[in-house]
Coordinates of C-alpha atoms in Angstrom, one line a residue:
Chain N
M1 CA -27.1 31.6 -12.5
S2 CA -28.2 29.9 -15.7
T3 CA -28.9 26.2 -15.9
D4 CA -25.9 25.7 -18.2
L5 CA -23.5 27.4 -15.8
L6 CA -24.9 25.4 -12.9
K7 CA -24.4 22.2 -14.9
E8 CA -20.9 23.2 -15.7
A9 CA -20.2 23.8 -12.0
L10 CA -21.7 20.5 -11.2
F11 CA -19.5 18.8 -13.7
A12 CA -16.5 20.4 -12.1
T13 CA -17.6 19.2 -8.7
A14 CA -18.3 15.6 -9.8
L15 CA -14.9 15.5 -11.5
R16 CA -13.1 16.9 -8.4
L17 CA -14.8 14.4 -6.1
G18 CA -14.3 11.5 -8.6
D19 CA -10.6 12.3 -9.1
T20 CA -10.0 12.6 -5.4
S21 CA -11.6 9.2 -4.8
L22 CA -9.8 7.6 -7.7
V23 CA -6.3 8.9 -6.8
L24 CA -6.7 8.0 -3.1
G25 CA -8.1 4.5 -4.0
H26 CA -5.1 4.0 -6.3
R27 CA -2.6 5.0 -3.6
L28 CA -4.2 2.6 -1.1
S29 CA -4.2 -0.2 -3.7
E30 CA -0.4 0.2 -3.8
W31 CA -0.4 -1.4 -0.3
C32 CA -2.1 -4.6 -1.6
G33 CA 0.0 -7.5 -0.3
H34 CA 2.5 -5.3 1.6
A35 CA 0.6 -4.2 4.8
P36 CA 1.9 -4.6 8.4
E37 CA -0.6 -7.5 9.0
L38 CA -3.0 -9.6 7.0
E39 CA -6.1 -7.9 8.5
E40 CA -4.7 -4.6 7.3
D41 CA -4.1 -5.9 3.8
I42 CA -7.7 -6.8 3.7
A43 CA -8.9 -3.5 5.3
L44 CA -6.8 -1.2 3.1
T45 CA -7.9 -3.1 0.0
N46 CA -11.5 -2.8 1.1
V47 CA -11.2 0.9 1.5
A48 CA -9.5 1.2 -1.9
L49 CA -12.3 -0.8 -3.5
D50 CA -14.9 1.5 -2.0
L51 CA -13.0 4.6 -3.2
V52 CA -12.6 3.3 -6.7
G53 CA -16.3 2.4 -6.6
H54 CA -17.2 6.0 -5.6
A55 CA -14.9 7.3 -8.4
R56 CA -16.8 5.2 -10.9
M57 CA -20.1 6.6 -10.0
L58 CA -18.8 10.2 -9.8
L59 CA -16.9 10.1 -13.1
T60 CA -19.8 8.4 -14.9
Y61 CA -22.0 11.2 -13.7
A62 CA -19.4 13.9 -14.6
G63 CA -19.3 12.4 -18.2
E64 CA -23.1 12.6 -18.4
L65 CA -23.1 16.2 -17.2
E66 CA -20.5 17.1 -19.7
G67 CA -22.4 15.5 -22.5
K68 CA -19.4 14.8 -24.8
G69 CA -19.5 11.1 -24.6
R70 CA -16.7 10.6 -22.1
D71 CA -17.3 7.6 -19.8
E72 CA -15.6 6.7 -16.5
D73 CA -12.6 5.0 -18.3
C74 CA -12.2 7.8 -20.8
L75 CA -12.0 10.3 -17.9
A76 CA -9.8 8.1 -15.7
Y77 CA -7.4 6.9 -18.4
R78 CA -7.2 9.6 -21.1
R79 CA -6.5 12.7 -19.1
D80 CA -3.1 14.1 -18.3
V81 CA -2.0 15.6 -15.0
F82 CA -3.2 19.2 -15.7
D83 CA -6.7 17.9 -16.4
Y84 CA -6.9 16.0 -13.1
R85 CA -8.8 17.9 -10.3
N86 CA -8.1 15.8 -7.2
H87 CA -6.9 17.3 -3.9
L88 CA -3.1 17.5 -3.6
L89 CA -3.5 15.6 -0.2
V90 CA -4.5 12.3 -1.8
E91 CA -1.7 12.2 -4.4
Q92 CA 1.0 12.4 -1.7
P93 CA 2.9 9.1 -1.7
N94 CA 2.3 6.4 0.9
R95 CA 5.7 6.6 2.5
D96 CA 5.1 4.4 5.6
F97 CA 1.9 3.0 7.2
G98 CA 1.7 6.0 9.6
H99 CA 1.9 8.5 6.8
T100 CA -0.8 6.6 4.9
I101 CA -3.1 6.5 7.9
V102 CA -2.7 10.3 8.6
R103 CA -3.4 11.1 5.0
Q104 CA -6.4 8.8 5.1
F105 CA -7.8 10.2 8.3
L106 CA -7.5 13.8 7.2
H107 CA -9.4 12.9 4.0
D108 CA -11.9 10.5 5.6
A109 CA -12.9 13.1 8.2
W110 CA -13.7 15.5 5.3
A111 CA -15.4 12.9 3.2
V112 CA -17.7 11.7 5.9
E113 CA -18.9 15.2 6.8
L114 CA -19.3 16.0 3.1
Y115 CA -21.2 12.9 2.1
E116 CA -23.5 13.2 5.2
R117 CA -24.5 16.6 3.9
L118 CA -24.6 15.7 0.2
C119 CA -27.3 13.1 1.0
A120 CA -29.6 16.1 1.2
S121 CA -28.4 17.7 -2.0
K122 CA -31.0 19.2 -4.3
D123 CA -29.3 17.3 -7.1
E124 CA -30.8 13.9 -7.0
T125 CA -28.0 12.0 -8.6
L126 CA -25.4 13.5 -6.3
A127 CA -27.7 12.8 -3.3
G128 CA -28.0 9.1 -4.5
I129 CA -24.2 8.7 -4.9
A130 CA -23.7 10.3 -1.4
A131 CA -26.3 8.0 0.2
K132 CA -24.4 5.0 -1.0
A133 CA -20.9 6.4 -0.3
V134 CA -21.7 7.7 3.2
K135 CA -22.3 4.2 4.6
E136 CA -18.8 3.2 3.5
V137 CA -16.9 6.4 4.5
R138 CA -18.4 6.2 8.0
Y139 CA -16.5 2.9 8.3
H140 CA -13.4 4.4 6.7
V141 CA -13.1 7.3 9.2
R142 CA -13.5 4.8 12.0
H143 CA -10.8 2.6 10.6
S144 CA -8.3 5.4 10.0
G145 CA -9.2 7.2 13.2
D146 CA -8.7 4.1 15.3
W147 CA -5.3 3.5 13.7
L148 CA -4.3 7.1 14.3
V149 CA -5.1 6.8 18.0
R150 CA -3.2 3.5 18.2
L151 CA -0.2 4.9 16.5
G152 CA -0.3 8.3 18.3
D153 CA -0.8 6.7 21.7
G154 CA 1.3 3.6 21.0
T155 CA 5.1 3.7 21.3
D156 CA 7.6 6.6 21.1
V157 CA 8.5 5.5 17.6
S158 CA 4.9 5.3 16.4
H159 CA 4.1 8.7 18.0
A160 CA 7.1 10.4 16.3
K161 CA 6.2 8.9 12.9
V162 CA 2.6 10.0 12.9
A163 CA 3.4 13.4 14.4
D164 CA 5.9 14.0 11.6
A165 CA 3.4 12.9 8.9
L166 CA 0.7 15.2 10.5
G167 CA 3.1 18.1 10.2
R168 CA 4.0 17.2 6.6
L169 CA 0.4 16.7 5.5
W170 CA -1.4 19.5 7.4
P171 CA -0.7 22.2 4.7
Y172 CA -2.7 20.1 2.2
T173 CA -5.9 20.3 4.2
G174 CA -6.8 23.9 3.4
E175 CA -7.7 22.9 -0.2
M176 CA -10.6 20.8 0.9
F177 CA -12.5 23.8 2.0
E178 CA -11.8 26.1 -1.0
R179 CA -14.8 27.2 -3.1
D180 CA -14.8 29.2 -6.3
E181 CA -17.5 31.4 -7.6
A182 CA -19.2 28.6 -9.5
E183 CA -19.4 26.5 -6.4
Q184 CA -20.8 29.3 -4.4
A185 CA -23.7 29.2 -6.8
L186 CA -24.0 25.4 -6.1
V187 CA -24.1 26.2 -2.4
A188 CA -26.8 28.8 -2.9
A189 CA -28.8 26.3 -4.9
G190 CA -28.6 23.7 -2.1
I191 CA -26.6 21.3 -4.2
V192 CA -23.3 21.2 -2.2
P193 CA -22.8 22.1 1.5
D194 CA -21.4 25.4 2.7
P195 CA -17.6 25.1 3.0
A196 CA -17.4 27.1 6.3
E197 CA -19.8 24.7 8.0
L198 CA -18.0 21.7 6.5
K199 CA -14.7 23.0 7.9
A200 CA -16.1 23.5 11.4
A201 CA -17.4 19.9 11.4
W202 CA -14.1 18.6 10.1
T203 CA -12.1 20.5 12.6
A204 CA -14.2 19.2 15.5
R205 CA -13.8 15.7 14.3
V206 CA -10.1 15.9 13.7
E207 CA -9.3 17.6 17.0
A208 CA -11.2 15.0 19.0
V209 CA -9.2 12.2 17.4
L210 CA -5.9 14.0 17.7
E211 CA -6.5 14.6 21.4
E212 CA -7.2 10.9 21.9
A213 CA -4.1 10.1 19.9
T214 CA -2.0 12.5 22.1
L215 CA -1.0 14.5 19.0
D216 CA -0.8 18.3 18.8
R217 CA -2.9 19.9 16.1
P218 CA -0.5 21.7 13.8
A219 CA -1.0 25.5 13.3
D220 CA -2.8 26.6 10.2
G221 CA 0.0 28.3 8.3
W222 CA 0.5 28.5 4.6
M223 CA -1.7 26.0 2.7
Q224 CA -0.7 24.2 -0.5
K225 CA -3.3 24.7 -3.2
G226 CA -3.8 24.0 -6.9
G227 CA -5.0 20.4 -7.3
R228 CA -8.6 21.6 -7.8
R229 CA -7.4 23.7 -10.7
G230 CA -5.1 21.1 -12.2
E231 CA -1.9 22.3 -10.7
H232 CA -0.3 19.2 -9.1
S233 CA 2.8 17.9 -7.4
E234 CA 5.4 15.8 -9.3
H235 CA 3.9 12.7 -7.8
L236 CA 0.7 12.6 -9.8
G237 CA 2.4 12.1 -13.2
Y238 CA 4.1 8.9 -12.0
L239 CA 0.8 7.6 -10.6
L240 CA -1.0 8.3 -13.9
A241 CA 1.8 6.8 -16.0
E242 CA 1.4 3.6 -14.1
M243 CA -2.4 3.6 -14.0
Q244 CA -2.8 4.6 -17.7
F245 CA -0.1 2.4 -19.2
L246 CA -2.3 -0.2 -21.0
P247 CA -4.9 2.1 -22.5
R248 CA -2.1 4.5 -23.6
A249 CA 0.0 1.7 -25.1
Y250 CA -2.9 0.0 -26.9
P251 CA -5.2 2.9 -27.7
D252 CA -7.5 0.8 -30.0
A253 CA -8.1 -2.0 -27.5
T254 CA -11.1 -2.7 -25.4
W255 CA -10.4 -4.7 -22.2
Chain W
M1 CA -5.3 -20.5 -5.1
Y2 CA -3.8 -23.8 -4.1
T3 CA -0.7 -25.3 -2.8
Q4 CA 0.8 -28.1 -4.8
G5 CA 3.7 -30.4 -4.1
L6 CA 2.2 -31.3 -0.8
D7 CA 3.2 -34.9 -1.1
A8 CA 6.4 -34.5 -3.1
K9 CA 9.2 -36.7 -1.7
T10 CA 11.3 -33.6 -0.9
E11 CA 8.9 -32.8 1.9
Q12 CA 9.4 -33.8 5.5
S13 CA 7.6 -37.1 6.1
A14 CA 4.2 -37.0 7.7
Q15 CA 4.3 -40.5 9.1
P16 CA 4.0 -40.8 12.8
S17 CA 7.3 -41.0 14.6
P18 CA 8.1 -44.5 15.8
R19 CA 6.7 -44.9 19.2
L20 CA 5.3 -47.6 21.4
V21 CA 1.7 -48.2 20.3
T22 CA -0.1 -49.1 23.5
E23 CA -3.4 -51.0 23.5
Q24 CA -5.2 -47.9 24.3
D25 CA -3.7 -46.1 21.3
A26 CA -4.6 -49.0 19.1
A27 CA -8.2 -48.7 20.3
L28 CA -8.3 -45.0 19.7
Q29 CA -6.8 -45.4 16.3
G30 CA -9.4 -48.0 15.4
R31 CA -12.2 -45.8 16.6
F32 CA -10.8 -42.9 14.7
Q33 CA -10.6 -44.8 11.5
E34 CA -14.1 -46.1 11.9
R35 CA -15.4 -42.5 12.2
V36 CA -13.4 -41.5 9.1
D37 CA -14.7 -44.4 7.2
A38 CA -18.3 -43.5 8.2
E39 CA -17.7 -40.0 6.8
E40 CA -18.0 -38.4 10.2
K41 CA -16.2 -35.1 10.6
I42 CA -13.2 -35.0 13.0
E43 CA -13.4 -31.9 15.1
P44 CA -10.6 -30.0 16.9
R45 CA -11.2 -31.6 20.4
D46 CA -11.5 -35.1 19.1
W47 CA -8.7 -37.6 19.5
M48 CA -6.6 -37.9 16.3
P49 CA -3.4 -39.6 15.3
E50 CA -0.3 -37.4 15.6
G51 CA 0.5 -38.1 11.9
Y52 CA -3.0 -36.9 10.9
R53 CA -2.6 -33.7 12.9
R54 CA 0.8 -33.0 11.4
T55 CA -0.3 -33.7 7.9
L56 CA -3.2 -31.3 8.2
V57 CA -1.1 -28.6 9.9
R58 CA 1.4 -28.8 7.0
Q59 CA -1.3 -28.9 4.3
I60 CA -3.5 -26.2 5.7
S61 CA -0.6 -23.9 6.5
Q62 CA 0.9 -24.4 3.1
H63 CA -2.4 -23.6 1.6
A64 CA -2.7 -20.4 3.7
H65 CA 0.9 -19.4 2.7
S66 CA 0.0 -19.9 -0.9
E67 CA -3.0 -17.6 -0.6
I68 CA -0.8 -14.9 0.9
V69 CA 2.1 -15.2 -1.5
G70 CA -0.4 -15.5 -4.3
M71 CA -1.5 -11.9 -3.5
L72 CA 1.9 -10.7 -4.9
P73 CA 1.9 -11.8 -8.6
E74 CA -1.7 -10.5 -9.0
G75 CA -1.2 -7.5 -6.8
N76 CA 1.5 -6.6 -9.3
W77 CA -1.3 -5.5 -11.8
V78 CA -3.7 -3.8 -9.4
T79 CA -2.2 -0.4 -10.1
R80 CA -2.2 -1.0 -13.9
A81 CA -5.6 -2.6 -14.5
P82 CA -6.8 -1.2 -17.9
T83 CA -10.3 -0.2 -16.8
L84 CA -11.9 0.8 -13.5
R85 CA -14.2 -2.3 -13.7
R86 CA -11.1 -4.6 -14.1
K87 CA -9.3 -2.7 -11.3
V88 CA -12.2 -3.3 -8.9
A89 CA -12.5 -6.9 -9.8
L90 CA -8.8 -7.5 -9.3
L91 CA -8.7 -5.7 -6.0
A92 CA -11.7 -7.8 -4.8
K93 CA -10.0 -11.0 -6.0
V94 CA -6.7 -10.2 -4.2
Q95 CA -8.7 -9.2 -1.1
D96 CA -10.6 -12.6 -1.3
E97 CA -7.2 -14.3 -1.3
G98 CA -6.2 -12.5 1.9
G99 CA -9.5 -13.6 3.4
H100 CA -8.8 -17.2 2.4
G101 CA -5.4 -16.9 4.1
L102 CA -7.2 -15.8 7.3
Y103 CA -9.7 -18.6 7.4
L104 CA -7.0 -21.2 6.6
Y105 CA -4.6 -19.9 9.3
S106 CA -7.6 -20.0 11.7
A107 CA -8.4 -23.6 10.6
A108 CA -4.7 -24.5 11.2
E109 CA -4.8 -22.9 14.7
T110 CA -7.6 -25.3 15.7
L111 CA -4.8 -28.0 15.5
G112 CA -2.7 -26.3 18.1
V113 CA -0.3 -24.1 16.2
S114 CA -0.3 -20.3 16.2
R115 CA -0.5 -18.1 13.2
D116 CA 2.7 -16.3 14.2
E117 CA 4.5 -19.6 14.3
L118 CA 3.3 -20.5 10.9
V119 CA 4.1 -17.1 9.4
G120 CA 7.5 -17.4 11.0
Q121 CA 8.0 -20.7 9.1
L122 CA 7.0 -19.0 5.8
L123 CA 9.4 -16.1 6.3
S124 CA 12.3 -18.3 7.3
G125 CA 11.9 -20.3 4.2
K126 CA 11.1 -23.5 6.2
A127 CA 7.5 -23.7 5.0
K128 CA 6.5 -24.2 1.4
Y129 CA 3.9 -22.5 -0.7
S130 CA 2.6 -23.2 -4.1
S131 CA 5.4 -23.1 -6.6
I132 CA 3.1 -21.5 -9.2
F133 CA 3.6 -18.2 -7.5
N134 CA 7.2 -18.2 -8.2
Y135 CA 6.4 -17.4 -11.9
P136 CA 6.3 -13.7 -12.9
T137 CA 3.3 -11.8 -14.2
P138 CA 4.9 -9.5 -16.9
T139 CA 1.7 -8.8 -18.9
W140 CA -1.9 -8.1 -18.2
A141 CA -2.9 -11.4 -19.8
D142 CA -1.2 -13.1 -16.9
I143 CA -4.0 -11.9 -14.7
G144 CA -6.5 -13.7 -17.0
A145 CA -4.3 -16.8 -17.2
I146 CA -4.0 -17.1 -13.5
G147 CA -7.7 -16.8 -13.0
W148 CA -8.6 -19.2 -15.7
L149 CA -5.8 -21.8 -15.3
V150 CA -4.3 -21.5 -11.8
D151 CA -7.7 -21.0 -10.1
G152 CA -9.2 -23.6 -12.4
A153 CA -6.6 -26.1 -11.3
A154 CA -7.1 -25.0 -7.7
I155 CA -10.8 -25.7 -7.9
M156 CA -10.2 -29.2 -9.3
N157 CA -8.0 -29.8 -6.3
Q158 CA -10.1 -28.1 -3.7
V159 CA -13.7 -29.2 -4.4
P160 CA -12.9 -32.7 -3.0
L161 CA -11.4 -31.0 0.0
C162 CA -14.8 -29.7 0.9
R163 CA -15.4 -33.3 1.9
C164 CA -12.1 -33.6 3.8
S165 CA -12.5 -35.6 7.1
Y166 CA -11.3 -32.6 9.2
G167 CA -14.3 -30.4 9.9
P168 CA -12.8 -26.9 10.1
Y169 CA -10.8 -27.4 6.9
A170 CA -13.7 -28.9 5.0
R171 CA -15.9 -25.9 6.1
A172 CA -13.3 -23.3 5.2
M173 CA -13.0 -25.0 1.8
V174 CA -16.7 -24.7 1.0
R175 CA -16.5 -20.9 1.2
I176 CA -13.2 -20.8 -0.6
C177 CA -14.4 -22.9 -3.5
R178 CA -17.4 -20.7 -4.0
E179 CA -15.1 -17.6 -4.3
E180 CA -12.5 -19.5 -6.5
S181 CA -15.1 -20.5 -9.0
F182 CA -16.1 -16.9 -9.3
H183 CA -12.4 -15.9 -9.9
Q184 CA -12.0 -18.6 -12.5
R185 CA -15.0 -17.3 -14.5
Q186 CA -13.7 -13.8 -14.1
G187 CA -10.2 -14.9 -15.4
Y188 CA -11.8 -16.7 -18.4
E189 CA -13.9 -13.7 -19.2
L190 CA -10.7 -11.5 -19.1
M191 CA -9.0 -14.0 -21.5
L192 CA -12.1 -13.9 -23.8
A193 CA -11.9 -10.1 -24.1
L194 CA -8.2 -10.4 -25.1
A195 CA -8.8 -13.3 -27.5
Q196 CA -11.6 -11.4 -29.2
G197 CA -9.6 -8.2 -29.1
T198 CA -6.9 -6.7 -31.3
A199 CA -4.0 -8.7 -32.8
D200 CA -1.7 -7.4 -30.0
Q201 CA -4.2 -8.5 -27.3
K202 CA -4.6 -12.0 -28.9
R203 CA -0.8 -12.3 -28.9
M204 CA -0.7 -11.3 -25.3
A205 CA -3.3 -14.0 -24.4
Q206 CA -1.4 -16.7 -26.3
D207 CA 1.9 -15.8 -24.7
A208 CA 0.3 -16.1 -21.3
L209 CA -1.2 -19.5 -22.0
N210 CA 2.2 -20.6 -23.3
R211 CA 3.9 -19.7 -20.0
W212 CA 1.1 -20.8 -17.6
W213 CA 0.0 -24.1 -19.1
W214 CA 2.7 -26.4 -17.9
P215 CA 3.1 -24.8 -14.5
S216 CA -0.6 -25.3 -14.0
L217 CA -0.4 -29.0 -14.8
M218 CA 2.4 -29.2 -12.2
M219 CA 0.1 -27.8 -9.6
F220 CA -1.4 -31.2 -9.1
G221 CA 1.9 -32.5 -7.7
P222 CA 4.1 -35.4 -8.7
S223 CA 2.7 -38.4 -10.6
D224 CA 1.0 -41.0 -8.5
D225 CA 4.0 -43.4 -8.6
Q226 CA 6.3 -40.6 -7.3
S227 CA 3.9 -39.4 -4.6
A228 CA 5.0 -40.1 -1.0
H229 CA 1.9 -39.9 1.1
S230 CA -1.0 -40.6 -1.2
A231 CA -2.2 -43.9 0.3
Q232 CA -2.3 -42.8 3.9
N233 CA -3.9 -39.5 3.0
M234 CA -6.6 -41.3 1.1
A235 CA -7.3 -43.6 4.0
W236 CA -7.6 -40.6 6.3
K237 CA -9.9 -39.0 3.7
I238 CA -7.7 -35.9 3.6
K239 CA -7.2 -36.7 -0.1
R240 CA -10.0 -38.2 -2.3
F241 CA -8.5 -38.5 -5.7
S242 CA -4.9 -39.1 -6.9
N243 CA -2.8 -36.3 -8.4
D244 CA -2.9 -37.9 -11.9
E245 CA -6.6 -38.2 -11.8
L246 CA -7.2 -34.6 -10.9
R247 CA -4.6 -33.5 -13.5
Q248 CA -6.4 -35.4 -16.2
R249 CA -9.8 -33.9 -15.2
F250 CA -8.3 -30.5 -15.4
V251 CA -6.9 -31.1 -18.9
D252 CA -10.2 -32.6 -20.1
A253 CA -12.1 -29.5 -18.8
T254 CA -9.6 -26.9 -20.0
V255 CA -8.7 -28.0 -23.6
P256 CA -12.2 -27.2 -25.0
Q257 CA -12.1 -23.8 -23.2
A258 CA -8.8 -23.0 -24.9
E259 CA -10.4 -24.0 -28.2
F260 CA -13.3 -21.7 -27.6
L261 CA -10.9 -18.9 -27.1
G262 CA -9.1 -19.7 -30.3
L263 CA -5.8 -20.2 -28.4
T264 CA -3.4 -23.1 -28.8
I265 CA -2.3 -25.3 -25.9
P266 CA 1.5 -25.4 -26.1
D267 CA 1.7 -29.2 -26.3
P268 CA 2.3 -30.8 -29.7
E269 CA 1.4 -34.2 -28.2
L270 CA -2.0 -33.2 -27.0
R271 CA -4.7 -35.3 -28.7
F272 CA -8.2 -36.5 -27.9
N273 CA -8.7 -40.2 -27.4
A274 CA -12.1 -41.0 -28.7
E275 CA -12.2 -44.4 -27.0
T276 CA -11.5 -43.1 -23.5
G277 CA -13.1 -39.8 -24.1
R278 CA -10.1 -38.1 -22.5
Y279 CA -7.2 -36.0 -23.7
E280 CA -3.7 -37.5 -23.9
F281 CA -0.9 -35.0 -23.2
G282 CA 2.9 -34.7 -23.4
A283 CA 5.3 -35.5 -20.6
I284 CA 5.7 -32.9 -17.8
D285 CA 9.2 -31.5 -17.2
W286 CA 9.6 -32.4 -13.6
T287 CA 13.2 -31.0 -13.5
E288 CA 11.8 -27.5 -13.7
F289 CA 9.3 -28.3 -11.0
N290 CA 11.9 -29.7 -8.7
E291 CA 14.2 -26.8 -9.3
I292 CA 11.5 -24.3 -8.4
L293 CA 10.7 -26.4 -5.2
K294 CA 14.4 -26.0 -4.4
G295 CA 14.1 -22.2 -4.6
N296 CA 15.4 -21.7 -8.2
G297 CA 12.2 -20.4 -9.8
P298 CA 12.2 -17.0 -11.5
C299 CA 10.6 -15.2 -8.5
N300 CA 11.3 -17.4 -5.4
R301 CA 13.6 -14.9 -3.8
E302 CA 11.5 -11.9 -4.7
R303 CA 8.3 -13.4 -3.2
I304 CA 9.8 -14.2 0.1
E305 CA 11.7 -10.9 0.3
A306 CA 8.5 -9.0 -0.4
R307 CA 6.8 -10.9 2.5
R308 CA 9.7 -10.3 4.8
K309 CA 9.8 -6.7 4.0
A310 CA 6.1 -6.2 4.7
W311 CA 6.6 -8.0 8.0
D312 CA 9.7 -6.1 9.0
D313 CA 8.4 -2.7 7.9
G314 CA 5.2 -3.4 9.8
A315 CA 6.9 -4.3 13.1
W316 CA 6.7 -0.8 14.6
V317 CA 3.0 -0.7 13.7
R318 CA 2.2 -4.0 15.4
E319 CA 4.3 -3.0 18.5
A320 CA 2.3 0.3 18.6
A321 CA -1.0 -1.5 18.5
V322 CA 0.1 -3.8 21.4
A323 CA 1.4 -0.9 23.4
H324 CA -1.8 1.1 22.9
A325 CA -4.0 -1.8 23.9
A326 CA -1.9 -2.3 27.1
K327 CA -2.2 1.5 27.9
R328 CA -6.0 1.4 27.4
K329 CA -6.3 -1.6 29.7
Q330 CA -4.3 0.1 32.4
R331 CA -6.3 3.3 32.1
A332 CA -9.6 1.2 32.3
L333 CA -8.3 -0.6 35.4
K334 CA -7.3 2.7 37.1
K335 CA -10.7 4.2 36.4
A336 CA -12.4 1.1 37.8
G337 CA -10.2 1.0 40.8

C-alpha cells in the first residue's frame, strides 16, 4: 500500500478514536453535578476529562495527517453527524447510572486492550498518545468494572437495571472489532492491532467481570453498525447541536 | 466558591444556649480563649465552647453546600463550552468544586456531625448555601464572570480563613484557596478573550458583568452594623476582617481589572477617592439579597430540586453498593470460617 493510502487510513483511524473519546467524554460530562454521590460526581467528571483529553490529542493528530489545516476544534465543532466516526455505543444516551456504567465498561474494556497494544504501534505519534492514554484507561476500566460488579451483585433492583442495560447495549459492541480494507493494511504494517486478537482479549475481560457481577453474557446476535462510516442514531444530532452551539452561532468568534 | 450571609440576622443564633456556667467551664473557656489569642490551632479533640462548635459546623457545612450547589450553574455550560480547551478547563473547575465540598464535609465531620445529616439539611431546605448560586447562567460569559467575580470575592473571604483558629478548617482552606485563585485567573482570561473578541462577544461580557456585579458585592454579607455575630466570631478568630472591609478590598481590586477589560461596572456612583486611595460605590439593594435568602431568587427552587433529584435517583445505586459490600463481607467470613 502506498504511503498516501496508509496516511489516509491512519487519518480515518485517528478520527474514529478521537470522535469515540469525544462523544463518550461529552456523555459523561452530562452527569456533572447529578451523580448518585459526591465521589461519583468527581469520578465521572475525571473520566470525562481524560476522554476529552485523549480526543484532543487524537483529533489534533488527525488534522495533521489530513494536512488541510483543520485543528481539534475545527474537527470537533464544525462537522455534522454524517462526518462523525465514533462508535454507536458511545452516543447512546445516559439513561440511568446503571446504563451509563454498562456503556462505560463495554467501552473501557475495549479501550484498555486497544491502547495497551497501540503503545507498541509502528506509528510513533499514535504510540505516544497510547502510552499516555493507557495509564488513564486502566483506571477507567477498574472504576466501571467495580461499579458493574456492585450493581450486578447488589440488590434485585440494581441487578435488573444493569441486566436490562447490558441486553440493550450488547448489539453495539460488534462495531468495535470491525476493520475495513484500509485498516487491514494498518494491521499488516504493525500500526494498529489485529481485531480478532483484540476481540478475544476484550471477551475474556468482559466475561470475567460479568461473572463476578452475576450477570449473563448476552448472545451475539445481530450487531448494530454504521458509526464508523458516519451512519448514526438519532441521538448524535442532539448531542452535536448542544456541543457546537457557540461556534455555530458565532462563526467569526475565537474563544 | 463561598458562602455568604453567614451572619445575617435571619440565621439561627450561634450564641451558646443559656446554661449554668460552672467554675470548671469558666476555667476551660479561659484556657480556650488564651490558646486562640496565642494563635494556637484548636483541634477536633480539644475542648471548645458549644457556641464555637455550632458556629463552625454551620459555617463549614454552608460552605460545603455552596460548593456542591455551585457545581450546577457552571455545570450548565460543560456540554456547551466553545472549544475543547475551555471544556476541559470547565470540567476540571467543576470537579475541583466537588473536591472542595468533600474536604469541607470532612472538616465538618471532625466536629461530630455526619455528612448524611448535613446533606439531609441541604435537601430539606433547612441549611443555607451561598445565594449567588441562585442566579442563572444564561450565556457563556457567565462562566467567565463567575470565575472572575464570584471566585474573586470568594478568595477575598477565604484567604483570611486559612488562619482560622480551627485547624481542620484552616488546613482545608489552604488547599481550596490555591485552587480558587487558579479559577479566578481562568475566569478573567475567559472574560479577556470575550472583551477582545467580536462586538457580540463584548456585549456578552458586559451583560454578564451587569448581572453579576451587585450579587458579587452581596456575597460579603450584610453591612457591619447589620451583622449578628461578627464580634464573637472575631474574638474566636473564625473571622478576621469585617464584611464591609472585605467588600471594600474586593471593589478596590476589581475595578481596575474591569477597566483593563474595557468593561463598565454597572454603578453610576462608583468613583475613586484620591485621598483614601479607595473606591466609593453605590448602595447595595439589600431587599433583593433578603428575598433570595428567603427562597425567592430566580433559581432557588431549581437548584434544590436538582440536588434532590440527583439524591433520589441515586438511592438505588447507594443501596446496591451497601448490599454488595455486605455480601462480600459475608462471603469472606464464610471462606475464613
